[in-house]
Tab-separated table of C-alpha atoms (C1' of nucleotides) in Angstrom:
chain	number	residue	atom	x	y	z
A	28	MET	CA	-91.470	195.791	-83.074
A	29	PRO	CA	-91.285	192.093	-83.747
A	30	GLU	CA	-93.081	191.178	-86.941
A	31	LEU	CA	-92.569	188.132	-89.168
A	32	PRO	CA	-88.893	188.871	-90.041
A	33	GLU	CA	-87.908	189.556	-86.447
A	34	VAL	CA	-89.581	186.394	-85.182
A	35	GLU	CA	-88.026	184.340	-87.995
A	36	THR	CA	-84.602	185.767	-87.094
A	37	THR	CA	-85.065	184.623	-83.503
A	38	ARG	CA	-86.298	181.206	-84.633
A	39	ARG	CA	-83.232	180.634	-86.806
A	40	ASP	CA	-80.862	181.834	-84.099
A	41	LEU	CA	-82.341	179.668	-81.364
A	42	GLU	CA	-83.330	176.500	-83.220
A	43	VAL	CA	-79.881	174.921	-83.291
A	44	ARG	CA	-79.067	176.069	-79.773
A	45	VAL	CA	-82.105	174.710	-77.943
A	46	ARG	CA	-82.826	171.574	-79.947
A	47	GLY	CA	-82.609	168.578	-77.615
A	48	ARG	CA	-81.939	170.752	-74.557
A	49	ARG	CA	-83.845	169.987	-71.385
A	50	ILE	CA	-85.355	172.727	-69.226
A	51	VAL	CA	-83.750	172.619	-65.794
A	52	GLU	CA	-85.601	175.530	-64.210
A	53	VAL	CA	-87.737	178.540	-65.112
A	54	CYS	CA	-87.421	181.675	-62.996
A	55	PHE	CA	-89.603	184.769	-63.215
A	56	ASP	CA	-89.049	188.266	-61.905
A	57	GLN	CA	-90.551	189.427	-58.635
A	58	SER	CA	-93.630	191.057	-60.202
A	59	GLY	CA	-95.696	187.927	-59.626
A	60	VAL	CA	-97.044	188.332	-63.156
A	61	SER	CA	-96.799	185.414	-65.527
A	62	PRO	CA	-96.697	185.937	-69.298
A	63	ALA	CA	-98.937	182.882	-69.632
A	64	ARG	CA	-102.614	183.676	-69.374
A	65	GLY	CA	-104.277	181.406	-66.862
A	66	LEU	CA	-101.038	180.021	-65.430
A	67	GLY	CA	-99.149	181.676	-62.604
A	68	PRO	CA	-95.348	181.765	-62.536
A	69	LEU	CA	-95.020	178.764	-60.236
A	70	GLU	CA	-97.525	176.669	-62.198
A	71	LEU	CA	-95.809	177.561	-65.443
A	72	ALA	CA	-92.394	176.666	-64.063
A	73	ASP	CA	-93.781	173.348	-62.803
A	74	ALA	CA	-95.269	172.611	-66.217
A	75	LEU	CA	-92.000	173.295	-68.041
A	76	ARG	CA	-89.381	171.877	-65.697
A	77	GLY	CA	-87.855	168.699	-67.091
A	78	ARG	CA	-89.284	169.121	-70.576
A	79	SER	CA	-87.050	169.109	-73.670
A	80	PHE	CA	-87.126	171.303	-76.766
A	81	GLU	CA	-87.545	169.368	-79.997
A	82	ARG	CA	-87.706	172.117	-82.632
A	83	LEU	CA	-88.796	175.688	-83.175
A	84	SER	CA	-91.353	176.728	-85.751
A	85	ARG	CA	-93.046	179.992	-86.579
A	86	ARG	CA	-96.565	180.981	-87.567
A	87	GLY	CA	-96.990	184.644	-88.414
A	88	LYS	CA	-95.526	186.502	-85.451
A	89	TYR	CA	-95.797	183.496	-83.131
A	90	LEU	CA	-92.724	181.487	-82.163
A	91	ILE	CA	-93.630	177.869	-81.383
A	92	ALA	CA	-91.277	175.794	-79.221
A	93	HIS	CA	-92.220	172.142	-79.669
A	94	LEU	CA	-91.616	170.097	-76.523
A	95	ASP	CA	-91.166	166.402	-75.977
A	96	GLY	CA	-94.495	164.703	-75.385
A	97	GLY	CA	-96.189	166.557	-78.219
A	98	ASP	CA	-97.172	169.884	-76.714
A	99	ALA	CA	-95.632	173.292	-77.256
A	100	LEU	CA	-94.817	176.607	-75.684
A	101	VAL	CA	-96.051	179.409	-77.935
A	102	PHE	CA	-94.399	182.810	-77.575
A	103	HIS	CA	-95.718	186.139	-78.842
A	104	ARG	CA	-93.285	189.018	-78.459
A	105	ARG	CA	-95.921	191.707	-79.084
A	106	MET	CA	-94.194	195.087	-78.767
A	107	THR	CA	-90.978	194.736	-76.811
A	108	GLY	CA	-90.438	191.024	-76.185
A	109	ASN	CA	-87.140	189.305	-76.962
A	110	LEU	CA	-85.901	185.764	-76.423
A	111	ILE	CA	-82.118	185.697	-76.091
A	112	HIS	CA	-79.729	182.777	-75.654
A	113	ARG	CA	-77.004	183.584	-73.097
A	114	ARG	CA	-74.519	182.143	-70.651
A	115	PRO	CA	-75.373	182.806	-66.999
A	116	THR	CA	-72.124	184.759	-66.713
A	117	ASP	CA	-73.087	187.146	-69.536
A	118	PRO	CA	-74.008	190.679	-68.458
A	119	PRO	CA	-77.627	191.130	-67.438
A	120	ASP	CA	-80.139	192.080	-70.125
A	121	PRO	CA	-82.411	195.002	-69.230
A	122	PHE	CA	-86.054	194.141	-68.510
A	123	THR	CA	-85.455	190.409	-68.147
A	124	ARG	CA	-88.799	189.027	-66.969
A	125	ALA	CA	-88.021	185.316	-67.076
A	126	THR	CA	-85.062	182.982	-67.454
A	127	ILE	CA	-85.206	179.419	-68.764
A	128	ALA	CA	-82.160	177.462	-67.583
A	129	LEU	CA	-81.085	174.644	-69.918
A	130	ASP	CA	-79.226	171.415	-69.189
A	131	ASP	CA	-76.071	172.498	-71.049
A	132	GLY	CA	-75.607	175.388	-68.641
A	133	SER	CA	-76.915	178.022	-71.037
A	134	GLU	CA	-80.137	179.946	-70.603
A	135	LEU	CA	-82.901	181.677	-72.531
A	136	ARG	CA	-83.723	185.143	-71.269
A	137	TRP	CA	-87.172	186.616	-71.903
A	138	THR	CA	-86.927	190.395	-71.906
A	139	ASP	CA	-90.048	192.510	-72.299
A	140	MET	CA	-90.009	196.127	-71.201
A	141	ARG	CA	-93.728	196.626	-71.546
A	142	ARG	CA	-94.883	193.157	-70.520
A	143	PHE	CA	-97.230	192.808	-73.497
A	144	GLY	CA	-95.667	189.555	-74.611
A	145	THR	CA	-97.378	186.241	-73.984
A	146	TRP	CA	-96.474	182.598	-73.450
A	147	ASP	CA	-99.079	179.955	-74.098
A	148	LEU	CA	-98.733	176.281	-73.280
A	149	THR	CA	-100.733	174.137	-75.696
A	150	SER	CA	-101.233	170.422	-76.229
A	151	ASP	CA	-102.215	170.982	-79.866
A	152	PRO	CA	-99.289	172.724	-81.623
A	153	GLU	CA	-100.767	172.208	-85.090
A	154	ASN	CA	-103.660	174.453	-84.100
A	155	ALA	CA	-101.689	176.728	-81.815
A	156	VAL	CA	-102.783	179.840	-83.690
A	157	PRO	CA	-106.383	179.317	-84.803
A	158	GLY	CA	-107.820	181.585	-87.443
A	159	ILE	CA	-104.542	183.005	-88.669
A	160	GLY	CA	-104.122	183.692	-92.371
A	161	PRO	CA	-101.619	182.319	-94.899
A	162	GLU	CA	-97.853	182.702	-94.636
A	163	PRO	CA	-96.866	185.387	-97.156
A	164	LEU	CA	-93.469	183.812	-97.897
A	165	SER	CA	-94.982	180.409	-98.619
A	166	ASP	CA	-94.863	179.227	-102.235
A	167	GLU	CA	-98.547	178.475	-101.875
A	168	TRP	CA	-99.492	182.111	-101.254
A	169	THR	CA	-100.510	183.458	-104.657
A	170	VAL	CA	-101.625	186.740	-106.181
A	171	ASP	CA	-105.108	185.252	-106.338
A	172	ASP	CA	-105.013	184.562	-102.600
A	173	LEU	CA	-104.178	188.185	-101.916
A	174	GLY	CA	-106.879	189.305	-104.326
A	175	ALA	CA	-109.443	187.146	-102.567
A	176	ALA	CA	-108.416	188.578	-99.202
A	177	LEU	CA	-109.014	192.107	-100.487
A	178	ALA	CA	-112.080	191.574	-102.640
A	179	GLY	CA	-115.176	193.481	-101.609
A	180	ARG	CA	-113.572	195.113	-98.588
A	181	THR	CA	-114.155	198.757	-97.867
A	182	ALA	CA	-111.588	198.900	-95.073
A	183	PRO	CA	-108.320	200.697	-95.874
A	184	ILE	CA	-105.759	198.439	-97.540
A	185	LYS	CA	-103.396	198.974	-94.645
A	186	ALA	CA	-105.986	197.781	-92.127
A	187	VAL	CA	-106.441	194.574	-94.115
A	188	LEU	CA	-102.672	194.017	-94.303
A	189	LEU	CA	-102.509	194.309	-90.509
A	190	ASP	CA	-105.389	191.838	-90.034
A	191	GLN	CA	-103.683	188.568	-89.104
A	192	ARG	CA	-106.707	186.579	-90.295
A	193	ARG	CA	-106.048	187.774	-93.868
A	194	ILE	CA	-102.251	187.542	-94.017
A	195	ALA	CA	-99.968	186.323	-91.245
A	196	GLY	CA	-97.037	188.294	-89.922
A	197	LEU	CA	-97.291	191.844	-91.243
A	198	GLY	CA	-97.189	194.625	-88.653
A	199	ASN	CA	-96.955	198.357	-88.817
A	200	ILE	CA	-93.437	198.554	-90.232
A	201	TYR	CA	-93.759	196.094	-93.104
A	202	ALA	CA	-97.293	197.133	-94.001
A	203	ASP	CA	-96.052	200.686	-94.569
A	204	GLU	CA	-92.947	199.477	-96.386
A	205	SER	CA	-94.853	197.104	-98.687
A	206	LEU	CA	-97.383	199.778	-99.626
A	207	HIS	CA	-94.661	202.330	-100.352
A	208	LEU	CA	-92.769	199.930	-102.607
A	209	ALA	CA	-96.009	199.065	-104.395
A	210	GLY	CA	-96.986	202.719	-104.830
A	211	ILE	CA	-100.355	202.270	-103.118
A	212	HIS	CA	-101.878	204.780	-100.706
A	213	PRO	CA	-102.557	203.162	-97.301
A	214	GLU	CA	-106.109	204.543	-97.126
A	215	ARG	CA	-107.260	203.128	-100.449
A	216	ALA	CA	-110.250	200.825	-100.009
A	217	ALA	CA	-108.831	197.300	-100.106
A	218	GLY	CA	-111.444	196.146	-102.603
A	219	SER	CA	-110.639	198.986	-105.013
A	220	LEU	CA	-107.152	197.800	-105.934
A	221	SER	CA	-106.635	196.892	-109.570
A	222	ARG	CA	-105.228	193.570	-110.646
A	223	ASP	CA	-101.952	195.295	-111.427
A	224	GLU	CA	-101.811	196.819	-107.949
A	225	ILE	CA	-102.574	193.484	-106.294
A	226	GLU	CA	-99.743	191.888	-108.267
A	227	ARG	CA	-97.345	194.654	-107.248
A	228	LEU	CA	-98.378	194.424	-103.605
A	229	HIS	CA	-98.035	190.642	-103.562
A	230	ARG	CA	-94.506	191.040	-104.907
A	231	THR	CA	-93.437	193.872	-102.590
A	232	ILE	CA	-94.750	192.156	-99.461
A	233	ARG	CA	-92.544	189.182	-100.243
A	234	GLU	CA	-89.560	191.300	-101.236
A	235	VAL	CA	-89.615	193.451	-98.126
A	236	LEU	CA	-90.086	190.496	-95.766
A	237	ALA	CA	-87.288	188.521	-97.419
A	238	LEU	CA	-84.899	191.472	-97.272
A	239	ALA	CA	-85.773	192.088	-93.621
A	240	ILE	CA	-84.989	188.455	-92.771
A	241	ASP	CA	-81.659	188.737	-94.605
A	242	LEU	CA	-80.856	191.804	-92.493
A	243	GLN	CA	-82.028	190.119	-89.249
A	244	GLY	CA	-84.937	192.466	-88.726
A	245	SER	CA	-85.435	196.108	-87.792
A	246	SER	CA	-83.749	197.229	-84.578
A	247	ALA	CA	-84.630	200.910	-84.359
A	248	GLN	CA	-86.735	200.219	-81.281
A	249	HIS	CA	-86.424	197.076	-79.202
A	250	HIS	CA	-85.796	194.056	-81.402
A	251	VAL	CA	-82.667	191.991	-81.049
A	252	GLY	CA	-82.135	188.504	-82.435
A	253	GLY	CA	-81.744	185.270	-80.518
A	254	LEU	CA	-78.097	186.039	-79.762
A	255	GLY	CA	-78.806	189.592	-78.647
A	256	GLN	CA	-77.651	191.051	-81.964
A	257	ARG	CA	-79.231	194.028	-83.653
A	258	GLY	CA	-80.698	193.819	-87.143
A	259	SER	CA	-80.120	196.450	-89.807
A	260	MET	CA	-83.392	196.599	-91.734
A	261	GLN	CA	-84.140	199.999	-90.170
A	262	ASP	CA	-81.449	201.411	-92.475
A	263	GLU	CA	-83.546	200.315	-95.467
A	264	TRP	CA	-86.854	201.823	-94.349
A	265	ARG	CA	-88.417	203.925	-97.090
A	266	ALA	CA	-91.575	205.104	-95.315
A	267	TYR	CA	-91.902	203.845	-91.746
A	268	HIS	CA	-90.720	206.327	-89.115
A	269	ARG	CA	-89.468	208.750	-91.797
A	270	THR	CA	-92.025	211.561	-91.377
A	271	GLY	CA	-90.795	214.718	-93.093
A	272	GLU	CA	-87.745	213.022	-94.576
A	273	PRO	CA	-87.364	212.861	-98.366
A	274	CYS	CA	-88.849	209.900	-100.213
A	275	ARG	CA	-85.988	207.764	-101.466
A	276	THR	CA	-87.734	207.528	-104.837
A	277	CYS	CA	-88.887	211.091	-105.568
A	278	GLY	CA	-87.667	213.345	-102.760
A	279	THR	CA	-91.133	214.374	-101.576
A	280	ALA	CA	-91.461	214.626	-97.791
A	281	ILE	CA	-92.885	211.455	-96.256
A	282	ALA	CA	-96.300	212.174	-94.720
A	283	ARG	CA	-97.804	210.718	-91.581
A	284	THR	CA	-101.418	209.931	-90.804
A	285	ARG	CA	-103.378	207.462	-88.715
A	286	VAL	CA	-104.979	204.353	-90.201
A	287	ALA	CA	-106.621	201.583	-88.188
A	288	GLY	CA	-105.392	203.322	-85.058
A	289	ARG	CA	-101.771	203.056	-86.146
A	290	GLY	CA	-99.235	205.648	-87.172
A	291	THR	CA	-98.993	205.403	-90.957
A	292	HIS	CA	-96.232	206.726	-93.192
A	293	PHE	CA	-96.392	207.195	-96.959
A	294	CYS	CA	-95.145	209.282	-99.873
A	295	PRO	CA	-97.944	211.577	-101.121
A	296	ARG	CA	-96.439	211.543	-104.607
A	297	CYS	CA	-95.492	207.878	-105.083
A	298	GLN	CA	-98.642	206.684	-103.277
A	299	PRO	CA	-101.488	208.844	-104.604
A	300	ALA	CA	-104.912	208.506	-102.986
A	301	THR	CA	-106.817	207.919	-106.202
A	302	SER	CA	-104.632	206.922	-109.140
A	303	THR	CA	-103.933	203.354	-110.088
A	304	ALA	CA	-100.913	204.401	-112.114
A	305	SER	CA	-97.633	202.642	-111.651
A	306	ALA	CA	-94.917	203.132	-109.105
A	307	GLY	CA	-92.542	201.013	-107.153
B	21	DC	C1'	-120.372	188.493	-91.183
B	22	DT	C1'	-118.281	193.593	-91.111
B	23	DT	C1'	-115.546	197.885	-89.244
B	24	DA	C1'	-114.287	200.877	-85.236
B	25	DT	C1'	-112.755	201.663	-80.540
B	26	DT	C1'	-110.672	200.734	-76.006
B	27	DC	C1'	-107.381	198.706	-73.229
B	28	DC	C1'	-103.125	196.589	-71.578
B	29	DC	C1'	-97.931	198.274	-70.435
B	30	DT	C1'	-93.747	201.464	-69.455
B	31	DG	C1'	-90.003	204.270	-71.165
B	32	DA	C1'	-89.307	208.173	-74.337
B	33	DT	C1'	-90.841	212.380	-75.920
B	34	DT	C1'	-93.424	216.595	-75.867
B	35	DG	C1'	-95.678	220.625	-73.774
B	36	DC	C1'	-96.258	224.127	-70.565
C	2	DT	C1'	-85.848	222.727	-64.674
C	3	DG	C1'	-89.798	219.807	-63.435
C	4	DC	C1'	-93.741	217.437	-63.826
C	5	DA	C1'	-97.812	215.915	-66.377
C	6	DA	C1'	-99.691	214.554	-70.637
C	7	DT	C1'	-99.025	212.140	-74.732
C	8	DC	C1'	-97.130	208.657	-77.658
C	9	DA	C1'	-95.590	204.051	-79.403
C	10	DG	C1'	-98.710	199.518	-81.194
C	11	DG	C1'	-100.294	193.803	-81.461
C	12	DG	C1'	-104.098	191.764	-80.464
C	13	DA	C1'	-108.040	190.619	-77.234
C	14	DA	C1'	-112.302	192.309	-75.988
C	15	DT	C1'	-116.131	194.994	-76.882
C	16	DA	C1'	-119.410	197.841	-79.426
C	17	DA	C1'	-122.251	198.934	-83.195
DNA sequence: CTTATTCCCTGATTGC
DNA sequence: TGCAATCAGGGAATAA
């Protein structure tokens, strides 16, 4: 599913291709459902027609398309959303819910099998995502910041990693992967992590996100990049979606449980429930 | 303020 | 083989 690396992949792919392009028309499928809360398909098309893209930015899992005039169209791909740049003559993409025609004859196709994705038109792009936590790949995000986000919390560490108010952009895949690399059990109380564990986790979060961006994201399920290409990070998964398969570090079968309502994968040996001893 | 639960959606998978 | 139940999960809403 699209997490920070998948959204960043799309941003990089599309930025150069939509910059300066004017929206000629926006067409939605026949469902009558708009991905924009509070705006129907026709209203949304009216609001976007004639506007130009200035740049694309990202905040956590949100893709922000800055428009001329100072406002922005904010996309969230949720589970199955993709934004793909195509020519009209390219073969159809399955589950295309909307098409944005551009003034150079190309188009952006919004595909979203499960229709969870959202568009949000805002006049205040700087505050497009209120309450969201720090960007984990930013130079300004320190070990101390992570420590402060975890301090005193009794919730499982994985639940805190998934909480977008604490850290922006981690989802189920990269939470599991970061914890495996750090050797930390996903059900450990967040506030119980030692300084050494917090340092390891800070490092592995950044490592796994950076690698995933290099590999253009994980495409085991639905994600494709802005040109329709698959990523290859799924080949590097060490925990996520590997139930019963051998841990790449120690060979122990990867276990599966449920944390914060999400399927959770970990190595019972490398990620012990109690120890603070090293791993990763 | 906190943590836990439900719901949205639809194709894939599982169970009988 | 067929059909129903379950599963996948980000985040908003709701509950406690």
